[in-house]
PDB file of C-alpha atoms in Angstrom:
ATOM      1  CA  MET A   1      85.817  84.038 112.421  1.00  0.00           C
ATOM      2  CA  SER A   2      83.733  85.901 114.925  1.00  0.00           C
ATOM      3  CA  HIS A   3      85.416  88.800 117.037  1.00  0.00           C
ATOM      4  CA  MET A   4      82.570  89.326 119.543  1.00  0.00           C
ATOM      5  CA  SER A   5      82.904  89.657 123.204  1.00  0.00           C
ATOM      6  CA  LEU A   6      81.103  87.225 125.389  1.00  0.00           C
ATOM      7  CA  LYS A   7      78.556  89.979 126.170  1.00  0.00           C
ATOM      8  CA  GLU A   8      77.810  90.842 122.481  1.00  0.00           C
ATOM      9  CA  GLN A   9      77.564  86.655 121.630  1.00  0.00           C
ATOM     10  CA  SER A  10      75.002  86.652 124.668  1.00  0.00           C
ATOM     11  CA  GLY A  11      73.144  89.740 123.349  1.00  0.00           C
ATOM     12  CA  CYS A  12      72.922  88.418 119.655  1.00  0.00           C
ATOM     13  CA  ARG A  13      71.544  85.127 120.782  1.00  0.00           C
ATOM     14  CA  LYS A  14      68.825  86.813 122.449  1.00  0.00           C
ATOM     15  CA  LEU A  15      68.266  89.129 119.468  1.00  0.00           C
ATOM     16  CA  LEU A  16      68.269  86.235 116.971  1.00  0.00           C
ATOM     17  CA  ARG A  17      65.785  84.433 118.936  1.00  0.00           C
ATOM     18  CA  LEU A  18      63.421  87.113 117.896  1.00  0.00           C
ATOM     19  CA  LEU A  19      63.749  86.369 114.346  1.00  0.00           C
ATOM     20  CA  THR A  20      61.153  84.531 112.294  1.00  0.00           C
ATOM     21  CA  LEU A  21      62.449  81.154 111.342  1.00  0.00           C
ATOM     22  CA  ASP A  22      62.624  82.112 107.709  1.00  0.00           C
ATOM     23  CA  ASP A  23      64.513  85.178 108.378  1.00  0.00           C
ATOM     24  CA  LEU A  24      66.827  83.283 110.628  1.00  0.00           C
ATOM     25  CA  LEU A  25      67.644  80.512 108.065  1.00  0.00           C
ATOM     26  CA  ALA A  26      68.247  83.193 105.563  1.00  0.00           C
ATOM     27  CA  LEU A  27      70.559  85.176 107.757  1.00  0.00           C
ATOM     28  CA  LYS A  28      72.443  81.630 108.346  1.00  0.00           C
ATOM     29  CA  ASP A  29      72.658  81.210 104.362  1.00  0.00           C
ATOM     30  CA  THR A  30      74.003  84.660 103.897  1.00  0.00           C
ATOM     31  CA  VAL A  31      76.398  84.772 106.727  1.00  0.00           C
ATOM     32  CA  THR A  32      77.872  81.381 105.988  1.00  0.00           C
ATOM     33  CA  ASN A  33      77.703  81.407 102.276  1.00  0.00           C
ATOM     34  CA  ARG A  34      75.201  78.462 102.416  1.00  0.00           C
ATOM     35  CA  LEU A  35      78.327  76.238 103.733  1.00  0.00           C
ATOM     36  CA  ILE A  36      76.842  75.335 107.066  1.00  0.00           C
ATOM     37  CA  ALA A  37      73.750  73.122 107.241  1.00  0.00           C
ATOM     38  CA  VAL A  38      71.793  73.198 110.536  1.00  0.00           C
ATOM     39  CA  GLU A  39      69.178  71.060 112.201  1.00  0.00           C
ATOM     40  CA  SER A  40      67.737  73.544 115.014  1.00  0.00           C
ATOM     41  CA  THR A  41      67.072  77.251 115.610  1.00  0.00           C
ATOM     42  CA  GLN A  42      69.912  76.917 118.157  1.00  0.00           C
ATOM     43  CA  GLU A  43      72.228  75.531 115.595  1.00  0.00           C
ATOM     44  CA  ALA A  44      71.448  78.332 113.133  1.00  0.00           C
ATOM     45  CA  ILE A  45      72.135  80.987 115.811  1.00  0.00           C
ATOM     46  CA  GLU A  46      75.731  79.561 116.855  1.00  0.00           C
ATOM     47  CA  ALA A  47      76.518  79.443 112.894  1.00  0.00           C
ATOM     48  CA  ILE A  48      75.374  83.042 112.631  1.00  0.00           C
ATOM     49  CA  ILE A  49      77.524  84.161 115.791  1.00  0.00           C
ATOM     50  CA  THR A  50      80.525  81.891 114.604  1.00  0.00           C
ATOM     51  CA  TYR A  51      80.775  83.234 111.031  1.00  0.00           C
ATOM     52  CA  SER A  52      79.707  86.966 111.542  1.00  0.00           C
ATOM     53  CA  LYS A  53      83.025  89.509 111.487  1.00  0.00           C
ATOM     54  CA  ASP A  54      81.696  91.195 114.439  1.00  0.00           C
ATOM     55  CA  ALA A  55      78.443  92.358 116.145  1.00  0.00           C
ATOM     56  CA  GLU A  56      78.023  95.596 114.221  1.00  0.00           C
ATOM     57  CA  GLU A  57      78.419  93.572 110.664  1.00  0.00           C
ATOM     58  CA  LEU A  58      75.459  91.207 111.805  1.00  0.00           C
ATOM     59  CA  LEU A  59      73.208  93.884 113.149  1.00  0.00           C
ATOM     60  CA  LYS A  60      73.417  95.569 109.826  1.00  0.00           C
ATOM     61  CA  ARG A  61      72.315  92.764 107.931  1.00  0.00           C
ATOM     62  CA  LYS A  62      69.060  93.060 105.911  1.00  0.00           C
ATOM     63  CA  LYS A  63      67.314  90.167 107.580  1.00  0.00           C
ATOM     64  CA  VAL A  64      67.945  91.842 110.883  1.00  0.00           C
ATOM     65  CA  HIS A  65      65.040  94.189 110.711  1.00  0.00           C
ATOM     66  CA  ARG A  66      64.691  97.652 112.496  1.00  0.00           C
ATOM     67  CA  ASP A  67      61.537  96.121 114.404  1.00  0.00           C
ATOM     68  CA  VAL A  68      63.634  93.021 115.775  1.00  0.00           C
ATOM     69  CA  ILE A  69      66.258  95.304 117.251  1.00  0.00           C
ATOM     70  CA  PHE A  70      63.696  97.742 118.518  1.00  0.00           C
ATOM     71  CA  LYS A  71      61.806  94.764 120.587  1.00  0.00           C
ATOM     72  CA  TYR A  72      65.367  93.487 121.777  1.00  0.00           C
ATOM     73  CA  LEU A  73      66.286  96.900 123.179  1.00  0.00           C
ATOM     74  CA  ALA A  74      62.804  97.115 124.683  1.00  0.00           C
ATOM     75  CA  ASN A  75      62.799  93.709 126.381  1.00  0.00           C
ATOM     76  CA  GLU A  76      66.226  94.693 127.600  1.00  0.00           C
ATOM     77  CA  GLY A  77      64.491  97.985 129.380  1.00  0.00           C
ATOM     78  CA  VAL A  78      66.337 100.541 126.998  1.00  0.00           C
ATOM     79  CA  ALA A  79      64.532 103.830 126.649  1.00  0.00           C
ATOM     80  CA  ILE A  80      64.184 104.367 123.057  1.00  0.00           C
ATOM     81  CA  LEU A  81      62.198 106.871 121.124  1.00  0.00           C
ATOM     82  CA  PRO A  82      59.871 105.064 118.718  1.00  0.00           C
ATOM     83  CA  ASN A  83      60.633 106.795 115.526  1.00  0.00           C
ATOM     84  CA  SER A  84      64.483 105.804 115.913  1.00  0.00           C
ATOM     85  CA  ASP A  85      65.740 104.584 112.552  1.00  0.00           C
ATOM     86  CA  LYS A  86      67.704 101.244 111.998  1.00  0.00           C
ATOM     87  CA  HIS A  87      71.156 102.906 112.331  1.00  0.00           C
ATOM     88  CA  GLN A  88      70.312 104.438 115.665  1.00  0.00           C
ATOM     89  CA  LEU A  89      68.896 101.414 117.079  1.00  0.00           C
ATOM     90  CA  VAL A  90      72.236  99.461 115.955  1.00  0.00           C
ATOM     91  CA  TRP A  91      74.128 102.035 117.517  1.00  0.00           C
ATOM     92  CA  ARG A  92      72.257 101.920 120.764  1.00  0.00           C
ATOM     93  CA  THR A  93      72.705  98.126 120.887  1.00  0.00           C
ATOM     94  CA  ILE A  94      76.209  98.065 120.392  1.00  0.00           C
ATOM     95  CA  GLU A  95      76.608 100.763 123.113  1.00  0.00           C
ATOM     96  CA  LEU A  96      74.564  98.745 125.626  1.00  0.00           C
ATOM     97  CA  TRP A  97      76.797  95.734 125.013  1.00  0.00           C
ATOM     98  CA  SER A  98      80.174  97.603 124.798  1.00  0.00           C
ATOM     99  CA  SER A  99      79.189  99.260 128.165  1.00  0.00           C
ATOM    100  CA  GLY A 100      79.544  97.980 131.836  1.00  0.00           C
ATOM    101  CA  GLU A 101      75.852  98.115 132.367  1.00  0.00           C
ATOM    102  CA  ILE A 102      73.968  94.884 132.769  1.00  0.00           C
ATOM    103  CA  SER A 103      70.789  94.378 131.111  1.00  0.00           C
ATOM    104  CA  ARG A 104      67.338  94.180 132.693  1.00  0.00           C
ATOM    105  CA  HIS A 105      67.297  90.420 132.424  1.00  0.00           C
ATOM    106  CA  GLU A 106      70.420  90.014 134.482  1.00  0.00           C
ATOM    107  CA  LYS A 107      69.523  92.754 136.897  1.00  0.00           C
ATOM    108  CA  ASN A 108      65.905  92.947 136.345  1.00  0.00           C
ATOM    109  CA  THR A 109      65.284  96.757 136.437  1.00  0.00           C
ATOM    110  CA  VAL A 110      62.164  97.906 134.934  1.00  0.00           C
ATOM    111  CA  ILE A 111      63.838 101.560 134.472  1.00  0.00           C
ATOM    112  CA  LYS A 112      66.969 101.395 132.745  1.00  0.00           C
ATOM    113  CA  ASP A 113      69.872 104.243 133.478  1.00  0.00           C
ATOM    114  CA  GLU A 114      68.585 104.714 136.951  1.00  0.00           C
ATOM    115  CA  VAL A 115      69.963 107.705 138.499  1.00  0.00           C
ATOM    116  CA  GLY A 116      71.513 107.060 141.821  1.00  0.00           C
ATOM    117  CA  ASP A 117      69.595 105.436 144.141  1.00  0.00           C
ATOM    118  CA  GLY A 118      66.477 106.482 141.983  1.00  0.00           C
ATOM    119  CA  LEU A 119      65.260 108.765 144.708  1.00  0.00           C
ATOM    120  CA  SER A 120      68.128 111.388 144.417  1.00  0.00           C
ATOM    121  CA  ASP A 121      66.669 112.294 140.866  1.00  0.00           C
ATOM    122  CA  LEU A 122      62.793 111.737 141.016  1.00  0.00           C
ATOM    123  CA  ALA A 123      62.400 113.895 137.784  1.00  0.00           C
ATOM    124  CA  ALA A 124      64.701 111.466 135.594  1.00  0.00           C
ATOM    125  CA  LEU A 125      63.143 108.334 137.463  1.00  0.00           C
ATOM    126  CA  GLY A 126      59.523 109.988 136.837  1.00  0.00           C
ATOM    127  CA  LYS A 127      60.047 110.456 133.083  1.00  0.00           C
ATOM    128  CA  GLN A 128      61.896 107.015 132.272  1.00  0.00           C
ATOM    129  CA  PHE A 129      59.191 105.396 134.188  1.00  0.00           C
ATOM    130  CA  CYS A 130      56.415 107.030 132.008  1.00  0.00           C
ATOM    131  CA  GLN A 131      58.202 106.441 128.900  1.00  0.00           C
ATOM    132  CA  TRP A 132      58.495 102.746 129.583  1.00  0.00           C
ATOM    133  CA  PHE A 133      55.376 102.390 130.931  1.00  0.00           C
ATOM    134  CA  PHE A 134      53.297 104.224 128.064  1.00  0.00           C
ATOM    135  CA  SER A 135      55.377 102.635 125.142  1.00  0.00           C
ATOM    136  CA  LEU A 136      54.944  99.032 127.003  1.00  0.00           C
ATOM    137  CA  LEU A 137      51.099  99.589 127.024  1.00  0.00           C
ATOM    138  CA  ASN A 138      50.914 101.329 123.720  1.00  0.00           C
ATOM    139  CA  SER A 139      52.639  98.293 122.163  1.00  0.00           C
ATOM    140  CA  GLN A 140      49.640  96.019 123.085  1.00  0.00           C
ATOM    141  CA  ASN A 141      47.359  98.136 120.711  1.00  0.00           C
ATOM    142  CA  PRO A 142      46.633  96.187 117.581  1.00  0.00           C
ATOM    143  CA  SER A 143      47.037  99.203 115.416  1.00  0.00           C
ATOM    144  CA  GLN A 144      50.744  99.382 116.296  1.00  0.00           C
ATOM    145  CA  GLY A 145      51.617  96.249 114.623  1.00  0.00           C
ATOM    146  CA  PRO A 146      52.745  92.904 116.632  1.00  0.00           C
ATOM    147  CA  PRO A 147      53.312  94.007 120.368  1.00  0.00           C
ATOM    148  CA  VAL A 148      56.933  94.729 120.884  1.00  0.00           C
ATOM    149  CA  GLN A 149      57.265  93.975 124.624  1.00  0.00           C
ATOM    150  CA  ASP A 150      56.406  91.861 127.424  1.00  0.00           C
ATOM    151  CA  TRP A 151      53.215  93.108 129.126  1.00  0.00           C
ATOM    152  CA  GLY A 152      52.233  90.995 132.400  1.00  0.00           C
ATOM    153  CA  PRO A 153      51.627  90.946 136.091  1.00  0.00           C
ATOM    154  CA  GLN A 154      55.277  90.879 136.564  1.00  0.00           C
ATOM    155  CA  HIS A 155      55.363  94.457 136.486  1.00  0.00           C
ATOM    156  CA  PHE A 156      52.928  94.904 139.480  1.00  0.00           C
ATOM    157  CA  TRP A 157      52.959  94.008 143.332  1.00  0.00           C
ATOM    158  CA  GLU A 158      50.670  91.244 144.155  1.00  0.00           C
ATOM    159  CA  ASP A 159      48.555  93.224 146.097  1.00  0.00           C
ATOM    160  CA  VAL A 160      48.356  96.387 143.525  1.00  0.00           C
ATOM    161  CA  ARG A 161      45.132  98.308 143.309  1.00  0.00           C
ATOM    162  CA  LEU A 162      43.723 100.048 140.252  1.00  0.00           C
ATOM    163  CA  ARG A 163      41.128 102.759 140.362  1.00  0.00           C
ATOM    164  CA  LEU A 164      39.537 103.771 137.188  1.00  0.00           C
ATOM    165  CA  LEU A 165      37.412 106.970 137.077  1.00  0.00           C
ATOM    166  CA  LEU A 166      35.532 107.971 133.876  1.00  0.00           C
ATOM    167  CA  CYS A 167      33.943 111.264 133.340  1.00  0.00           C
ATOM    168  CA  THR A 168      31.704 111.009 130.501  1.00  0.00           C
ATOM    169  CA  GLY A 169      28.851 113.186 131.648  1.00  0.00           C
ATOM    170  CA  GLU A 170      28.284 111.120 134.605  1.00  0.00           C
ATOM    171  CA  GLN A 171      31.096 109.421 136.690  1.00  0.00           C
ATOM    172  CA  ARG A 172      31.940 105.741 137.046  1.00  0.00           C
ATOM    173  CA  VAL A 173      34.397 104.135 139.218  1.00  0.00           C
ATOM    174  CA  ASP A 174      35.623 100.951 138.960  1.00  0.00           C
ATOM    175  CA  GLU A 175      38.269  99.280 141.258  1.00  0.00           C
ATOM    176  CA  PHE A 176      40.642  96.279 140.386  1.00  0.00           C
ATOM    177  CA  ASN A 177      42.849  94.414 143.027  1.00  0.00           C
ATOM    178  CA  GLY A 178      45.767  91.960 142.567  1.00  0.00           C
ATOM    179  CA  ALA A 179      48.448  91.817 139.683  1.00  0.00           C
ATOM    180  CA  GLN A 180      46.625  89.544 137.279  1.00  0.00           C
ATOM    181  CA  MET A 181      43.346  91.507 137.518  1.00  0.00           C
ATOM    182  CA  VAL A 182      45.070  95.035 137.220  1.00  0.00           C
ATOM    183  CA  SER A 183      47.322  93.864 134.348  1.00  0.00           C
ATOM    184  CA  GLN A 184      44.554  92.489 132.341  1.00  0.00           C
ATOM    185  CA  ARG A 185      42.394  95.451 132.918  1.00  0.00           C
ATOM    186  CA  LEU A 186      45.208  97.872 131.925  1.00  0.00           C
ATOM    187  CA  HIS A 187      45.995  95.551 128.724  1.00  0.00           C
ATOM    188  CA  ALA A 188      42.669  95.814 127.635  1.00  0.00           C
ATOM    189  CA  LEU A 189      42.647  99.566 127.500  1.00  0.00           C
ATOM    190  CA  ALA A 190      45.031  99.201 124.510  1.00  0.00           C
ATOM    191  CA  GLY A 191      44.496  95.590 123.241  1.00  0.00           C
ATOM    192  CA  GLU A 192      40.370  95.570 123.353  1.00  0.00           C
ATOM    193  CA  GLU A 193      39.615  99.097 123.426  1.00  0.00           C
ATOM    194  CA  ARG A 194      42.235 100.159 121.093  1.00  0.00           C
ATOM    195  CA  LEU A 195      43.344 103.348 122.941  1.00  0.00           C
ATOM    196  CA  LEU A 196      46.556 105.060 122.611  1.00  0.00           C
ATOM    197  CA  PHE A 197      48.038 107.103 125.554  1.00  0.00           C
ATOM    198  CA  CYS A 198      50.258 110.300 124.598  1.00  0.00           C
ATOM    199  CA  PRO A 199      51.444 111.478 127.648  1.00  0.00           C
ATOM    200  CA  ASN A 200      52.491 115.146 128.195  1.00  0.00           C
ATOM    201  CA  LEU A 201      56.006 114.539 129.761  1.00  0.00           C
ATOM    202  CA  GLU A 202      57.114 118.340 129.801  1.00  0.00           C
ATOM    203  CA  GLY A 203      56.570 120.963 132.447  1.00  0.00           C
ATOM    204  CA  SER A 204      53.048 120.825 134.158  1.00  0.00           C
ATOM    205  CA  GLY A 205      51.901 117.059 132.410  1.00  0.00           C
ATOM    206  CA  LEU A 206      54.476 115.518 134.842  1.00  0.00           C
ATOM    207  CA  LYS A 207      54.771 115.456 138.712  1.00  0.00           C
ATOM    208  CA  TYR A 208      56.400 113.284 141.214  1.00  0.00           C
ATOM    209  CA  VAL A 209      56.763 113.206 145.112  1.00  0.00           C
ATOM    210  CA  SER A 210      58.427 110.508 147.487  1.00  0.00           C
ATOM    211  CA  SER A 211      57.352 109.506 150.688  1.00  0.00           C
ATOM    212  CA  PRO A 212      59.974 108.664 153.510  1.00  0.00           C
ATOM    213  CA  HIS A 213      58.953 104.955 153.122  1.00  0.00           C
ATOM    214  CA  GLY A 214      60.406 104.606 149.858  1.00  0.00           C
ATOM    215  CA  LEU A 215      57.345 104.911 148.100  1.00  0.00           C
ATOM    216  CA  VAL A 216      57.590 107.053 144.818  1.00  0.00           C
ATOM    217  CA  VAL A 217      54.433 108.460 143.275  1.00  0.00           C
ATOM    218  CA  VAL A 218      54.467 109.538 139.426  1.00  0.00           C
ATOM    219  CA  ALA A 219      51.623 111.545 138.180  1.00  0.00           C
ATOM    220  CA  VAL A 220      51.227 112.232 134.346  1.00  0.00           C
ATOM    221  CA  ALA A 221      48.759 113.726 132.339  1.00  0.00           C
ATOM    222  CA  GLY A 222      48.126 113.535 128.606  1.00  0.00           C
ATOM    223  CA  THR A 223      45.545 112.828 125.600  1.00  0.00           C
ATOM    224  CA  ILE A 224      43.842 109.211 124.712  1.00  0.00           C
ATOM    225  CA  HIS A 225      43.354 108.644 121.052  1.00  0.00           C
ATOM    226  CA  ARG A 226      41.701 105.912 119.031  1.00  0.00           C
ATOM    227  CA  ASP A 227      42.886 105.738 115.522  1.00  0.00           C
ATOM    228  CA  ASN A 228      43.117 109.426 114.541  1.00  0.00           C
ATOM    229  CA  ALA A 229      40.339 110.716 116.807  1.00  0.00           C
ATOM    230  CA  CYS A 230      41.247 112.307 120.291  1.00  0.00           C
ATOM    231  CA  LEU A 231      38.773 110.896 122.703  1.00  0.00           C
ATOM    232  CA  GLY A 232      39.758 113.097 125.799  1.00  0.00           C
ATOM    233  CA  ILE A 233      42.462 113.768 128.406  1.00  0.00           C
ATOM    234  CA  PHE A 234      43.493 111.376 131.058  1.00  0.00           C
ATOM    235  CA  GLU A 235      45.436 112.170 134.410  1.00  0.00           C
ATOM    236  CA  GLN A 236      47.341 108.862 135.840  1.00  0.00           C
ATOM    237  CA  VAL A 237      49.140 108.453 139.204  1.00  0.00           C
ATOM    238  CA  PHE A 238      51.187 105.605 139.929  1.00  0.00           C
ATOM    239  CA  GLY A 239      52.544 104.511 143.204  1.00  0.00           C
ATOM    240  CA  LEU A 240      55.948 103.091 142.726  1.00  0.00           C
ATOM    241  CA  ILE A 241      58.092 100.677 145.460  1.00  0.00           C
ATOM    242  CA  ARG A 242      61.316  98.879 144.622  1.00  0.00           C
ATOM    243  CA  SER A 243      60.939  95.041 145.249  1.00  0.00           C
ATOM    244  CA  PRO A 244      63.741  93.544 147.158  1.00  0.00           C
ATOM    245  CA  MET A 245      62.597  89.944 146.103  1.00  0.00           C
ATOM    246  CA  ASP A 246      63.015  90.988 142.474  1.00  0.00           C
ATOM    247  CA  ASP A 247      66.531  92.613 142.333  1.00  0.00           C
ATOM    248  CA  ASN A 248      65.312  95.832 143.744  1.00  0.00           C
ATOM    249  CA  ARG A 249      63.452  96.863 140.721  1.00  0.00           C
ATOM    250  CA  TRP A 250      60.405  99.357 140.797  1.00  0.00           C
ATOM    251  CA  LYS A 251      57.175  97.679 140.571  1.00  0.00           C
ATOM    252  CA  ILE A 252      53.733  99.163 140.402  1.00  0.00           C
ATOM    253  CA  LYS A 253      52.006  99.126 143.795  1.00  0.00           C
ATOM    254  CA  TYR A 254      48.786 101.619 142.871  1.00  0.00           C
ATOM    255  CA  VAL A 255      47.378 103.008 139.785  1.00  0.00           C
ATOM    256  CA  TYR A 256      44.732 105.643 139.681  1.00  0.00           C
ATOM    257  CA  ILE A 257      43.460 106.742 136.173  1.00  0.00           C
ATOM    258  CA  LYS A 258      40.974 109.455 135.506  1.00  0.00           C
ATOM    259  CA  VAL A 259      39.634 109.758 132.121  1.00  0.00           C
ATOM    260  CA  GLU A 260      37.621 113.009 130.645  1.00  0.00           C
ATOM    261  CA  ALA A 261      35.762 112.234 127.473  1.00  0.00           C
ATOM    262  CA  GLN A 262      36.287 115.213 124.951  1.00  0.00           C
ATOM    263  CA  GLY A 263      32.687 116.619 125.684  1.00  0.00           C
ATOM    264  CA  ALA A 264      33.654 117.154 129.293  1.00  0.00           C
ATOM    265  CA  ILE A 265      36.773 119.124 129.011  1.00  0.00           C
ATOM    266  CA  THR A 266      36.806 122.710 129.825  1.00  0.00           C
ATOM    267  CA  GLU A 267      39.291 124.691 127.592  1.00  0.00           C
ATOM    268  CA  ARG A 268      42.508 123.770 128.731  1.00  0.00           C
ATOM    269  CA  GLN A 269      45.939 123.773 126.373  1.00  0.00           C
ATOM    270  CA  LEU A 270      48.109 121.217 127.079  1.00  0.00           C
ATOM    271  CA  PRO A 271      46.945 118.325 129.675  1.00  0.00           C
ATOM    272  CA  CYS A 272      48.334 119.177 133.155  1.00  0.00           C
ATOM    273  CA  ILE A 273      48.231 117.613 136.433  1.00  0.00           C
ATOM    274  CA  THR A 274      45.544 118.974 138.565  1.00  0.00           C
ATOM    275  CA  TYR A 275      46.621 117.437 142.078  1.00  0.00           C
ATOM    276  CA  ASP A 276      49.299 118.960 144.592  1.00  0.00           C
ATOM    277  CA  SER A 277      51.764 116.695 146.453  1.00  0.00           C
ATOM    278  CA  LYS A 278      49.878 116.110 149.452  1.00  0.00           C
ATOM    279  CA  GLU A 279      46.813 114.749 147.268  1.00  0.00           C
ATOM    280  CA  LEU A 280      49.008 112.631 145.260  1.00  0.00           C
ATOM    281  CA  LEU A 281      50.702 110.877 148.274  1.00  0.00           C
ATOM    282  CA  ARG A 282      47.280 110.568 149.668  1.00  0.00           C
ATOM    283  CA  PHE A 283      46.183 108.363 146.755  1.00  0.00           C
ATOM    284  CA  CYS A 284      48.618 105.732 147.451  1.00  0.00           C
ATOM    285  CA  ASN A 285      47.599 105.470 150.895  1.00  0.00           C
TER     286      ASN A 285
END
């Protein structure tokens, strides 16, 4: 019978809910040697957990596909490299369940492994936030397969503002207000316009600054692609504030995106942030 901790059992339940019904029932048959009949998804999940030797054995089963584990970890707010293989994902999941850390849905932090109070190490916070945000946004692009993560207004403050500056010969500025509108407009960049954002998270591609009032500004530069073509470069500035109503997690208060089309780009090696700290703080006021 199962030797799983309560934490592993609860993690397995969440993970198994991400399986297709066919895979779930096939997995139940394998684990129970077809000896247990079930009438519902819930019963199938409980049978699988009861008859699995341990969490690792279950995660290594063929029907628990790499993408399912990836999706589970992403939902828990765990930063993972998109090209991690199944073995690495299994190890990361076991590590998550065996550690004392509480997952995002229990604690609801957007950014995992927050460093101290988050302000003491802005570099780690800025990098983790960007990894989380762009993996979330890119996963909404249909060319990336089914979306692995939950995009939505819950990641933004109710009064969030978005400014979108497009430089394609002439300049065009669009503004959007409110969590619903901003969330939809950003989603459309990946979903309808099929853009992929590749942030430069090293050196001059990333800048961060905090204000005395708890606002953290993260600026990142990178390239924008569609299919195999590079369309141009972007600079994106985020204003982040913790939400005491929402278990103190970081939520997005302000977004500024400047996109330069390929034709408008002067020779620059790697995309880098062109704003200084004062300008970055001014954006969010």
